[in-house]
Coordinates of C-alpha atoms in Angstrom, one line a residue:
M1 CA 0.0 0.0 0.0
S2 CA 1.3 3.4 -0.9
Q3 CA 2.0 6.0 1.8
I4 CA -0.6 8.7 2.1
A5 CA 0.7 12.3 1.8
F6 CA -2.5 14.1 3.0
Y7 CA -6.3 13.9 3.0
I8 CA -8.9 15.8 1.1
G9 CA -12.0 15.1 3.2
E10 CA -12.0 11.4 3.6
R11 CA -10.0 10.8 0.4
G12 CA -6.3 9.9 1.0
I13 CA -3.8 11.3 -1.6
H14 CA -0.9 8.9 -1.9
W15 CA 2.7 10.0 -2.4
S16 CA 3.1 7.7 -5.4
A17 CA 0.1 9.5 -7.1
I18 CA 1.8 12.8 -6.5
I19 CA 5.0 11.7 -8.0
I20 CA 3.3 10.2 -11.1
T21 CA 1.3 13.4 -11.5
M22 CA 4.5 15.4 -11.4
G23 CA 5.9 13.1 -14.1
T24 CA 2.8 13.6 -16.2
L25 CA 3.1 17.4 -16.0
C26 CA 6.8 17.2 -17.0
C27 CA 5.9 14.9 -19.9
L28 CA 3.2 17.4 -21.1
S29 CA 5.6 20.4 -20.7
L30 CA 8.4 18.8 -22.6
T31 CA 6.0 17.5 -25.4
I32 CA 4.6 21.0 -25.8
A33 CA 8.1 22.6 -25.9
L34 CA 9.2 20.2 -28.7
F35 CA 5.9 20.4 -30.6
R36 CA 6.1 24.2 -30.8
Q37 CA 9.4 23.8 -32.7
R38 CA 7.5 22.0 -35.5
S39 CA 4.1 23.6 -35.4
E40 CA 2.7 27.1 -34.6
S41 CA -0.6 25.7 -33.4
L42 CA -1.1 23.8 -30.2
R43 CA -4.6 22.7 -31.2
P44 CA -3.5 19.1 -31.9
I45 CA -2.0 18.9 -28.4
L46 CA -5.3 20.0 -26.8
F47 CA -6.9 16.9 -28.2
Y48 CA -4.0 14.6 -28.2
F49 CA -3.0 14.8 -24.5
P50 CA -6.4 14.1 -23.0
A51 CA -6.9 11.3 -25.5
A52 CA -3.5 9.8 -24.7
T53 CA -4.2 10.1 -21.0
I54 CA -7.5 8.4 -21.2
L55 CA -6.5 5.6 -23.6
G56 CA -3.1 5.1 -21.9
L57 CA -4.8 4.7 -18.5
L58 CA -7.5 2.5 -19.9
F59 CA -5.1 0.1 -21.7
A60 CA -2.7 0.1 -18.7
R61 CA -5.4 -1.0 -16.3
L62 CA -7.1 -3.4 -18.7
I63 CA -3.9 -5.3 -19.4
H64 CA -2.9 -5.4 -15.7
W65 CA -6.5 -6.5 -14.8
Y66 CA -6.4 -9.3 -17.4
F67 CA -3.2 -10.9 -16.1
N68 CA -4.0 -10.2 -12.4
T69 CA -7.8 -10.7 -12.1
E70 CA -7.4 -12.1 -8.6
I71 CA -6.4 -8.6 -7.3
Y72 CA -9.5 -6.8 -8.5
G73 CA -12.4 -9.2 -8.4
S74 CA -14.1 -7.7 -11.4
L75 CA -13.3 -5.5 -14.4
G76 CA -15.6 -2.8 -13.0
A77 CA -13.4 -2.6 -9.9
A78 CA -10.3 -2.3 -12.0
L79 CA -11.7 0.7 -13.9
S80 CA -13.2 2.4 -10.9
N81 CA -11.1 1.7 -7.8
F82 CA -7.6 2.9 -8.5
D83 CA -6.5 2.1 -4.9
L84 CA -6.5 -1.6 -6.1
G85 CA -3.7 -3.1 -8.0
S86 CA -1.4 -1.3 -10.4
F87 CA -1.1 -0.7 -14.1
S88 CA 1.0 -1.9 -17.1
I89 CA 3.4 0.5 -18.8
P90 CA 3.1 -1.3 -22.1
G91 CA -0.6 -0.5 -22.0
L92 CA 0.3 3.2 -21.4
I93 CA 2.6 3.2 -24.5
L94 CA -0.1 1.5 -26.6
G95 CA -2.7 4.0 -25.6
I96 CA -0.4 7.0 -26.5
W97 CA 0.4 5.3 -29.8
L98 CA -3.3 4.9 -30.6
A99 CA -4.1 8.5 -29.6
A100 CA -1.4 9.9 -31.9
W101 CA -2.9 7.8 -34.8
I102 CA -6.4 9.2 -34.0
V103 CA -5.1 12.8 -34.1
Y104 CA -3.5 12.0 -37.4
R105 CA -6.8 10.5 -38.8
L106 CA -8.6 13.6 -37.7
E107 CA -6.1 15.5 -39.9
L108 CA -4.9 17.6 -37.0
V109 CA -1.2 16.7 -37.8
P110 CA 0.4 15.7 -41.1
N111 CA 1.5 12.3 -39.6
S112 CA 1.4 10.5 -36.3
G113 CA 5.2 10.1 -36.3
M114 CA 5.8 13.8 -35.8
L115 CA 3.5 13.8 -32.7
L116 CA 5.1 10.7 -31.3
D117 CA 8.6 12.1 -31.8
C118 CA 7.7 15.1 -29.7
T119 CA 6.2 12.8 -27.0
A120 CA 9.1 10.3 -26.8
P121 CA 11.5 12.2 -24.5
G122 CA 8.7 13.3 -22.1
L123 CA 7.3 9.8 -22.0
A124 CA 10.7 8.4 -21.0
L125 CA 10.8 11.0 -18.2
L126 CA 7.3 10.0 -17.1
I127 CA 8.3 6.4 -16.9
A128 CA 11.3 7.4 -14.8
F129 CA 8.8 9.2 -12.4
V130 CA 6.6 6.1 -12.4
R131 CA 9.5 4.0 -11.2
L132 CA 10.5 6.6 -8.6
S133 CA 6.9 6.5 -7.2
A134 CA 7.7 2.9 -6.0
L135 CA 9.8 4.5 -3.3
F136 CA 6.5 5.0 -1.4
N137 CA 5.1 1.5 -1.8
N138 CA 6.5 -2.1 -1.9
T139 CA 6.5 -2.6 -5.6
C140 CA 9.4 -3.1 -8.1
R141 CA 11.9 -4.6 -5.5
S142 CA 14.3 -7.3 -6.3
R143 CA 14.7 -10.8 -4.8
I144 CA 18.4 -10.2 -4.6
E145 CA 19.6 -9.5 -1.0
I146 CA 22.3 -7.0 -0.3
H147 CA 24.7 -7.9 2.5
R148 CA 27.5 -5.4 2.2
P149 CA 26.9 -2.5 4.6
L150 CA 28.2 0.2 2.2
L151 CA 25.5 -0.8 -0.3
K152 CA 22.6 -0.8 2.1
T153 CA 21.4 2.6 0.9
L154 CA 19.8 4.1 -2.1
P155 CA 20.3 3.8 -5.0
F156 CA 21.5 0.3 -4.4
A157 CA 19.3 -1.2 -1.7
V158 CA 16.1 -0.7 0.2
A159 CA 15.0 -2.2 3.5
N160 CA 12.1 -4.6 3.9
T161 CA 10.8 -6.3 7.0
D162 CA 10.2 -10.1 6.7
A163 CA 7.5 -12.1 8.5
A164 CA 9.8 -12.7 11.5
G165 CA 10.3 -8.9 11.9
N166 CA 13.9 -9.0 10.6
K167 CA 15.1 -6.1 8.4
V168 CA 16.3 -7.5 5.0
W169 CA 17.9 -5.3 2.4
H170 CA 17.0 -6.0 -1.2
L171 CA 18.3 -4.5 -4.5
A172 CA 16.3 -1.3 -5.1
T173 CA 15.2 -2.1 -8.7
F174 CA 12.8 0.8 -8.8
F175 CA 15.5 3.4 -8.1
L176 CA 18.0 1.9 -10.5
A177 CA 15.2 1.9 -13.2
F178 CA 14.5 5.6 -12.3
L179 CA 18.2 6.5 -12.8
V180 CA 18.5 4.6 -16.0
M181 CA 15.3 6.0 -17.5
L182 CA 16.7 9.5 -16.8
L183 CA 19.6 8.5 -19.0
V184 CA 17.2 7.2 -21.6
T185 CA 15.4 10.5 -21.5
L186 CA 18.6 12.4 -22.2
A187 CA 19.5 9.9 -24.9
V188 CA 16.1 10.2 -26.6
L189 CA 16.2 14.0 -26.3
R190 CA 19.7 14.1 -27.7
F191 CA 18.6 11.9 -30.6
Y192 CA 15.6 14.3 -31.2
I193 CA 17.9 17.3 -31.3
R194 CA 20.7 15.8 -33.4
R195 CA 18.7 13.5 -35.6
G196 CA 15.4 15.3 -35.8
K197 CA 16.4 17.2 -38.9
R198 CA 18.2 14.4 -40.6
R199 CA 17.0 13.5 -44.0
M200 CA 16.1 9.8 -44.6
R201 CA 16.7 7.8 -47.7
P202 CA 13.5 7.0 -49.5
P203 CA 11.3 5.2 -48.7
C204 CA 12.1 5.7 -45.0
E205 CA 10.1 8.5 -43.5
R206 CA 11.7 11.4 -41.6
S207 CA 9.1 11.3 -38.8
G208 CA 8.7 8.6 -36.2
N209 CA 12.4 7.7 -35.8
V210 CA 12.7 9.3 -32.4
W211 CA 9.7 7.3 -31.2
R212 CA 11.2 4.1 -32.5
M213 CA 14.5 4.8 -30.8
F214 CA 12.5 5.4 -27.6
L215 CA 10.8 2.0 -28.0
L216 CA 14.1 0.3 -28.5
Y217 CA 15.9 2.0 -25.5
Y218 CA 13.0 1.6 -23.2
G219 CA 12.6 -2.1 -24.2
A220 CA 16.2 -2.8 -23.5
V221 CA 16.0 -1.3 -20.0
E222 CA 12.7 -3.0 -19.2
I223 CA 14.0 -6.4 -20.2
V224 CA 16.6 -6.3 -17.4
I225 CA 14.5 -4.4 -14.8
D226 CA 11.5 -6.6 -15.2
S227 CA 13.8 -9.7 -14.7
L228 CA 15.2 -8.2 -11.5
R229 CA 11.7 -7.5 -10.0
N230 CA 10.2 -10.0 -7.6
D231 CA 6.7 -8.8 -8.5
S232 CA 7.0 -8.9 -12.3
P233 CA 3.6 -9.2 -14.0
L234 CA 3.6 -12.6 -15.6
M235 CA 1.5 -13.7 -18.6
H236 CA -1.4 -15.7 -17.1
F237 CA -4.1 -16.1 -19.8
H238 CA -7.7 -16.8 -19.0
L239 CA -9.6 -17.1 -22.3
I240 CA -6.8 -19.2 -23.8
S241 CA -5.4 -20.8 -20.7
V242 CA -3.7 -23.6 -22.7
L243 CA -0.9 -21.0 -23.3
N244 CA -0.1 -20.8 -19.6
Q245 CA 2.1 -23.8 -19.7
Y246 CA 4.4 -21.9 -22.1
S247 CA 3.9 -18.3 -20.9
S248 CA 3.2 -18.3 -17.1
F249 CA 6.9 -17.7 -16.3
V250 CA 7.3 -15.0 -19.0
S251 CA 7.1 -11.3 -18.2
L252 CA 4.5 -9.3 -20.2
A253 CA 6.9 -6.3 -20.3
Q254 CA 9.7 -8.4 -21.6
V255 CA 7.5 -9.9 -24.4
F256 CA 6.4 -6.3 -25.3
A257 CA 10.0 -5.1 -25.3
A258 CA 11.1 -7.9 -27.6
S259 CA 8.1 -7.4 -29.9
T260 CA 8.8 -3.6 -30.3
A261 CA 12.5 -4.3 -30.9
L262 CA 11.5 -6.7 -33.6
Y263 CA 9.1 -4.1 -35.1
V264 CA 11.9 -1.5 -35.2
L265 CA 14.3 -4.0 -36.8
I266 CA 11.8 -5.0 -39.5
F267 CA 10.9 -1.4 -40.1
Y268 CA 14.4 -0.2 -40.8
S269 CA 15.5 -3.5 -42.5
V270 CA 12.8 -3.3 -45.1
R271 CA 13.5 0.4 -45.9
S272 CA 17.2 -0.1 -45.9
I273 CA 17.0 -3.0 -48.4
K274 CA 14.6 -1.0 -50.6
S275 CA 17.0 2.0 -50.5
R276 CA 20.4 0.2 -50.8
G277 CA 19.5 -3.2 -52.1
F278 CA 20.2 -6.4 -50.1
Q279 CA 23.6 -6.4 -48.4
W280 CA 25.4 -9.1 -46.4
W281 CA 25.2 -7.0 -43.3
H282 CA 21.4 -7.1 -43.5
A283 CA 21.5 -10.8 -42.9
G284 CA 24.2 -10.4 -40.3
S285 CA 22.1 -7.9 -38.3
W286 CA 19.3 -10.5 -38.2
V287 CA 21.6 -13.2 -37.1
G288 CA 23.0 -10.9 -34.4
F289 CA 19.5 -10.0 -33.3
V290 CA 18.5 -13.7 -32.9
L291 CA 21.7 -14.4 -31.0
S292 CA 21.1 -11.4 -28.7
L293 CA 17.6 -12.8 -28.0
V294 CA 19.2 -16.1 -27.1
G295 CA 21.5 -14.3 -24.7
I296 CA 18.6 -12.3 -23.2
G297 CA 16.1 -15.1 -23.0
Y298 CA 18.0 -18.3 -22.5
L299 CA 21.5 -17.4 -21.1
G300 CA 20.0 -14.6 -19.1
E301 CA 16.4 -15.1 -18.0
Y302 CA 16.1 -18.8 -18.2
K303 CA 19.4 -19.5 -16.5
V304 CA 19.0 -16.9 -13.7
Q305 CA 15.6 -18.5 -12.7
R306 CA 17.2 -21.9 -12.4
T307 CA 20.7 -21.2 -11.2
A308 CA 20.4 -17.9 -9.3
Q309 CA 23.8 -16.9 -10.6
Y310 CA 22.8 -13.3 -10.7
F311 CA 26.1 -11.6 -11.7
K312 CA 26.9 -14.0 -14.5
C313 CA 23.3 -14.2 -16.0
Y314 CA 22.5 -10.5 -15.7
S315 CA 25.9 -9.5 -17.2
I316 CA 25.1 -11.7 -20.2
Q317 CA 21.6 -10.2 -20.4
I318 CA 22.8 -6.6 -20.2
I319 CA 25.5 -7.2 -22.9
S320 CA 22.9 -8.9 -25.1
C321 CA 20.6 -6.0 -24.8
L322 CA 23.4 -3.6 -25.7
I323 CA 24.2 -5.7 -28.8
M324 CA 20.5 -5.7 -29.8
V325 CA 20.4 -1.9 -29.5
I326 CA 23.6 -1.3 -31.4
L327 CA 22.6 -3.6 -34.3
I328 CA 19.3 -1.9 -34.8
R329 CA 20.9 1.5 -34.5
L330 CA 23.3 0.5 -37.3
I331 CA 20.4 -0.5 -39.5
Y332 CA 18.7 2.8 -38.8
S333 CA 21.9 4.6 -39.8
S334 CA 21.9 2.9 -43.2
C335 CA 18.5 4.5 -43.8
A336 CA 19.7 8.0 -42.8
S337 CA 21.2 10.7 -45.1
K338 CA 24.0 13.0 -44.0
K339 CA 22.0 16.0 -45.1
K340 CA 19.7 17.8 -42.8
Y341 CA 16.5 19.7 -43.3
P342 CA 16.9 23.5 -42.7
W343 CA 13.9 23.5 -40.4

């Protein structure tokens, strides 16, 4: 249960909600600042942000409810009582993605990619605040215990009290995620500033590249963070329960991260091949991508669950994630031109 900051009447306002609200306002401010560089009118934002908030929250709760129905009791409770349960960040991303497409279909922006590019740095910052909000509850902790006295403090560890009343220090996954997502925010913002005016080789579009890099960076971080968590939301299907024998130990966030990385790889591979023709390094990038997934999924996730060799397995997983990011960035670079737009 999250710590309550203050009461409004009989309604308790939680610290975690305050932190997330601050992150939302920062996301909105940064999105507006970047959008103003590309458009004189803020009318699209006036429709986009409320739609993104509603759809993001709806999808985030729906997905969390589906895989954790025992927490809520009913779908109505999940959508009406926000003191129960949590939410899924992949659902938030999907809701924002859909809202941008709706704004485009309403012809308020020339394409959805421009809107998503302006959103990407702020969304990375919002996710950082979401992780920081776990400071005031018991979510996003690791099963890994910290024994060295020098490390028994943030950002490395956080104290928990076990059933016997003993204080046990666990790796502060949420705070590490907060710090790394701040770095992702800077990386995505730097990409926006340095690559936002970069011409792309036909048929690759100029817009949407910052968003795709955000998906790639966030996914790489989430793969490791979600593995470290002791409360990672696993994929327990209800309507198609036969899949549970294959998926009940798999993290939803990790599957989403791998899926979005695959989407980004396919997107740039297709356009690179159409632009340059098929080259040997196109095949090499796919081989490297598959090998990185083996390192992430088998040598990292599978092995750590069965051997508990944390340092070895997570080192392999982190290196594999870095290789995945580098390979896809290289394919992106093959689609980019050295020339820049003057605006």
